[in-house]
Amino acid sequence: MASELWVWVGALFTLCILSFLYKDNPFFRFAESAFGGISMGYYINLTFRNTFVPNLIAPLFHAGPAYSAATYPTREPEHWLLIAPFLLALVLYSRYVPKIAWMSRFALAVYVGYYAGLNMMQKLQGEVLPQSADTIRSFWRFLPERLPIWLDAQTRTVSWGEWISSLVFVIGVLAVLVYFFFSAEHKGVVGGVGRLGIWFLMISFGAAFGYTIMGRVSILIGRVIFLVDDWLGLG
Amino acid sequence: MTALFQRLMNIDRRWLYLLVGLAAVIPILLPLNLPVNVAQSVQDLYDRVESLPAGSVVLASFDYGPSTGPENDPMADAFLRHCLARDLKVLCIALYPLGGVTEGAEELQRAVGPLDPANGVLESTAFPGKFYGRDFVYLGYKDGGQATMRQMGENVHAVFPREYYQAPVTDYELSNQVRGYGDVSFVMSFATGIIGEWWANLVNAQYGTPVAVGCTAVSAPKYFAYYKAGQMFALLPGLKGAAEYEYLVKQKYGQIAEATAADVYNAGKGWDVQSIVYTIITLFIVIGNVGFLLERRQRRS
């Protein structure tokens, strides 16, 4: 058995949460509320100490628990620029005073604009283009002149496995796209291909479901190891 | 036959919970050491670490908290040990708000042994001759996610003016040396949720820095698209990926694993449980489906 107080606290909270498997009860709700409250308090404190103080208060005011003259010996011109985000952060709280609540919109506008700009580049350059390129590569492997059977072993650039994978990928992409194409009525060939698209979607949902169970079981394993090894000392 | 399946389908779910609970406890008490097959996405990370010249710097980001520790902890542990065994230098950071900073510190100490840089305890006990600040360093947590990654591309020191133990980053050789992504060989993110994805679609896409991710199983199906497209050069999916990587490291660096793994949660132990619980769940899914089909056929006839 563990001799540390915090191991016992952790074990009792774990048992409180697991008790929900029997049925909803006050122990579970207590643990759930305590977790929510502690997490929020922890997050606020962490953000203040690790981000707000070293990146804003220390360079701007030369103060705060993390300040030292070695890190910020003088105020550089760029430090003065920090006044702008600091003021924008302050005006966010104007929402609590109805008469000046409109001021918070300036901060929100900057935040939304910055995030939209950052995300636009990121989604386009980091997701749309590379993922489209990879899909096109699969189409290219699927081309008849690249059929591995027509090439000898020395000139073969695509293995049988890759070629079959590309074939399934190409059929899957086309079928799913047809399923989501609503400008034509889903009957005849379009309906048939659309139904094949549903099968591809179901297989992908099944794979996602399998991985989700795996993740949840891993978390259970972590808790059981904690209870068996750290708390009871049986492992 | 149909009556048997109907009885099984109507079984109180709490009996299933009890069965899964027993399947989780028994293999932990009596490890089975079930075989592990290594996937290519895991092998790619191992090969990259093996191929880097000694002294290369890698950036390890602890983008997870205690809630996914059972999946991410063992992969982080095996990766840190592997890098130090290969004489690579590891710069650690954390970007996950709920517990990332403590998770990173605990995992680093688990891998290298107890440290207390504030009081001059800098040498690793697990890897004698390796020092905090020279061979590995922890810059701590920074809020902001994508904005933080973006700014790190311009100036790491502006994002992390101090390391985890509050010394200026310029005080230590390793943290002083790394100014941007150009100074690291690759980024390894141990991620929960979407953070690993940001490393690929922001840092890999915009800075060209190679990225590998050790993700939770829940995120794995989406992350495989990034791996297949080459945006991540390697992927460790959940506890399965952790067990495979740990197996590879133990194969070549068994003495390190044996010497230091006593207090470390190892993925192999978890993989035993995972395999058995998965078999039980699959069995009940099959029973449920067969029962449903038999019931439907009976209703139709």
Coordinates of N, CA and C in Angstrom, one line a residue, chain A residues 46-121:
Chain A
L46 N -1.3 28.8 -14.5 CA -0.2 28.4 -15.4 C -0.1 29.4 -16.5
T47 N -1.2 29.9 -17.1 CA -1.1 30.9 -18.2 C -0.5 32.2 -17.6
F48 N -0.9 32.6 -16.4 CA -0.4 33.8 -15.8 C 1.1 33.7 -15.6
R49 N 1.5 32.6 -15.0 CA 3.0 32.5 -14.6 C 3.9 32.2 -15.8
N50 N 3.4 31.4 -16.7 CA 4.3 31.0 -17.8 C 4.2 31.8 -19.1
T51 N 3.1 32.5 -19.3 CA 3.0 33.3 -20.5 C 2.8 34.8 -20.2
F52 N 1.9 35.2 -19.3 CA 1.6 36.6 -19.0 C 2.7 37.3 -18.4
V53 N 3.3 36.7 -17.4 CA 4.4 37.3 -16.7 C 5.7 37.4 -17.5
P54 N 6.2 36.3 -18.0 CA 7.5 36.4 -18.7 C 7.4 37.1 -20.1
N55 N 6.3 37.0 -20.7 CA 6.2 37.6 -22.1 C 5.6 39.0 -22.1
L56 N 4.9 39.4 -21.1 CA 4.3 40.7 -21.1 C 4.7 41.6 -19.9
I57 N 4.4 41.1 -18.7 CA 4.7 42.0 -17.5 C 6.2 42.2 -17.3
A58 N 7.0 41.2 -17.4 CA 8.5 41.3 -17.2 C 9.1 42.3 -18.3
P59 N 8.9 42.1 -19.6 CA 9.5 43.0 -20.5 C 8.9 44.4 -20.5
L60 N 7.7 44.6 -20.2 CA 7.0 45.9 -20.2 C 7.2 46.7 -19.0
F61 N 7.0 46.0 -17.8 CA 7.0 46.8 -16.5 C 8.3 46.5 -15.7
H62 N 9.2 45.6 -16.2 CA 10.4 45.1 -15.5 C 10.0 44.7 -14.1
A63 N 9.0 43.8 -14.0 CA 8.5 43.4 -12.7 C 7.9 42.0 -12.8
G64 N 7.5 41.5 -11.7 CA 6.8 40.2 -11.7 C 7.8 39.1 -11.2
P65 N 7.2 37.9 -10.8 CA 8.0 36.9 -10.1 C 9.1 36.3 -11.0
A66 N 8.9 36.3 -12.4 CA 9.9 35.8 -13.2 C 10.9 36.8 -13.8
Y67 N 10.8 38.0 -13.3 CA 11.7 39.1 -13.8 C 13.1 39.0 -13.3
S68 N 14.0 39.2 -14.2 CA 15.4 39.4 -13.7 C 16.1 40.4 -14.7
A69 N 17.0 41.2 -14.2 CA 17.6 42.2 -15.0 C 18.5 41.5 -16.1
A70 N 18.9 40.2 -15.9 CA 19.7 39.5 -16.8 C 18.9 39.2 -18.1
T71 N 17.6 38.9 -18.0 CA 16.8 38.6 -19.1 C 16.4 39.9 -19.9
Y72 N 15.9 40.9 -19.1 CA 15.5 42.2 -19.8 C 16.3 43.3 -19.2
P73 N 17.6 43.5 -19.5 CA 18.4 44.6 -18.9 C 17.9 46.0 -19.3
T74 N 17.4 46.1 -20.5 CA 16.8 47.5 -20.9 C 15.5 47.3 -21.6
R75 N 14.8 48.4 -21.7 CA 13.5 48.3 -22.5 C 13.9 48.6 -23.9
E76 N 13.7 47.5 -24.7 CA 13.9 47.7 -26.2 C 12.7 48.3 -26.8
P77 N 12.8 48.9 -28.0 CA 11.7 49.5 -28.7 C 10.5 48.5 -28.9
E78 N 10.9 47.2 -29.2 CA 9.8 46.3 -29.4 C 9.0 46.0 -28.1
H79 N 9.6 46.2 -27.0 CA 8.9 46.0 -25.7 C 7.7 46.9 -25.6
W80 N 8.0 48.2 -26.0 CA 6.9 49.2 -26.0 C 5.7 48.8 -26.8
L81 N 5.9 48.0 -27.9 CA 4.8 47.5 -28.7 C 3.9 46.6 -27.9
L82 N 4.4 46.0 -26.9 CA 3.5 45.1 -26.1 C 2.3 45.8 -25.4
I83 N 2.4 47.2 -25.4 CA 1.3 48.0 -24.8 C 0.0 47.7 -25.6
A84 N 0.2 47.5 -26.9 CA -1.0 47.3 -27.8 C -1.7 46.1 -27.4
P85 N -1.1 44.9 -27.4 CA -1.9 43.7 -27.0 C -2.4 43.8 -25.6
F86 N -1.6 44.5 -24.7 CA -2.0 44.6 -23.3 C -3.3 45.4 -23.2
L87 N -3.4 46.5 -23.9 CA -4.6 47.3 -23.9 C -5.8 46.5 -24.5
L88 N -5.5 45.8 -25.6 CA -6.5 45.0 -26.2 C -7.1 43.9 -25.3
A89 N -6.1 43.3 -24.5 CA -6.6 42.3 -23.5 C -7.4 43.0 -22.4
L90 N -7.1 44.2 -22.0 CA -7.8 44.9 -21.0 C -9.2 45.3 -21.5
V91 N -9.3 45.7 -22.7 CA -10.7 46.2 -23.2 C -11.6 45.0 -23.4
L92 N -11.1 43.8 -23.4 CA -12.0 42.6 -23.4 C -12.9 42.6 -22.2
Y93 N -12.4 43.0 -21.1 CA -13.1 43.0 -19.9 C -14.2 44.1 -19.8
S94 N -14.2 45.0 -20.8 CA -15.2 46.1 -20.8 C -16.6 45.5 -21.0
R95 N -16.7 44.2 -21.4 CA -18.0 43.6 -21.6 C -18.8 43.5 -20.2
Y96 N -18.0 43.6 -19.1 CA -18.7 43.6 -17.8 C -19.4 44.9 -17.5
V97 N -19.0 46.0 -18.2 CA -19.6 47.3 -18.0 C -20.5 47.7 -19.2
P98 N -21.8 47.5 -19.2 CA -22.6 47.6 -20.4 C -22.4 48.9 -21.2
K99 N -22.1 50.0 -20.5 CA -22.0 51.3 -21.2 C -20.8 51.3 -22.2
I100 N -19.7 50.7 -21.8 CA -18.5 50.7 -22.6 C -18.2 49.3 -23.3
A101 N -19.2 48.4 -23.2 CA -19.0 47.0 -23.7 C -18.6 47.0 -25.2
W102 N -18.9 48.0 -26.0 CA -18.6 48.1 -27.4 C -17.1 48.0 -27.6
M103 N -16.3 48.5 -26.6 CA -14.8 48.5 -26.7 C -14.2 47.1 -27.0
S104 N -14.9 46.1 -26.4 CA -14.4 44.8 -26.5 C -14.3 44.3 -27.9
R105 N -15.1 44.9 -28.8 CA -15.2 44.5 -30.2 C -13.8 44.8 -30.9
F106 N -13.1 45.8 -30.5 CA -11.8 46.0 -31.1 C -10.9 44.8 -30.9
A107 N -10.8 44.4 -29.6 CA -10.0 43.2 -29.3 C -10.4 42.0 -30.1
L108 N -11.7 41.8 -30.1 CA -12.2 40.6 -30.8 C -12.0 40.7 -32.3
A109 N -12.1 41.9 -32.9 CA -11.8 42.1 -34.3 C -10.4 41.7 -34.6
V110 N -9.4 42.2 -33.8 CA -8.0 41.9 -34.0 C -7.8 40.4 -33.9
Y111 N -8.4 39.8 -32.9 CA -8.2 38.4 -32.6 C -8.7 37.5 -33.8
V112 N -9.9 37.8 -34.2 CA -10.6 37.1 -35.3 C -9.8 37.3 -36.6
G113 N -9.3 38.5 -36.8 CA -8.6 38.8 -38.0 C -7.2 38.1 -38.1
Y114 N -6.5 38.1 -36.9 CA -5.2 37.4 -36.8 C -5.4 35.9 -37.0
Y115 N -6.4 35.4 -36.4 CA -6.6 33.9 -36.4 C -7.1 33.5 -37.8
A116 N -7.9 34.3 -38.4 CA -8.4 33.9 -39.8 C -7.2 34.0 -40.8
G117 N -6.3 35.0 -40.7 CA -5.2 35.1 -41.5 C -4.2 33.9 -41.3
L118 N -4.0 33.6 -40.1 CA -3.0 32.5 -39.7 C -3.6 31.2 -40.3
N119 N -4.9 31.0 -40.0 CA -5.6 29.7 -40.4 C -5.7 29.6 -41.9
M120 N -5.9 30.7 -42.6 CA -6.1 30.6 -44.0 C -4.9 30.0 -44.7
M121 N -3.7 30.6 -44.3 CA -2.5 30.1 -44.9 C -2.2 28.7 -44.5

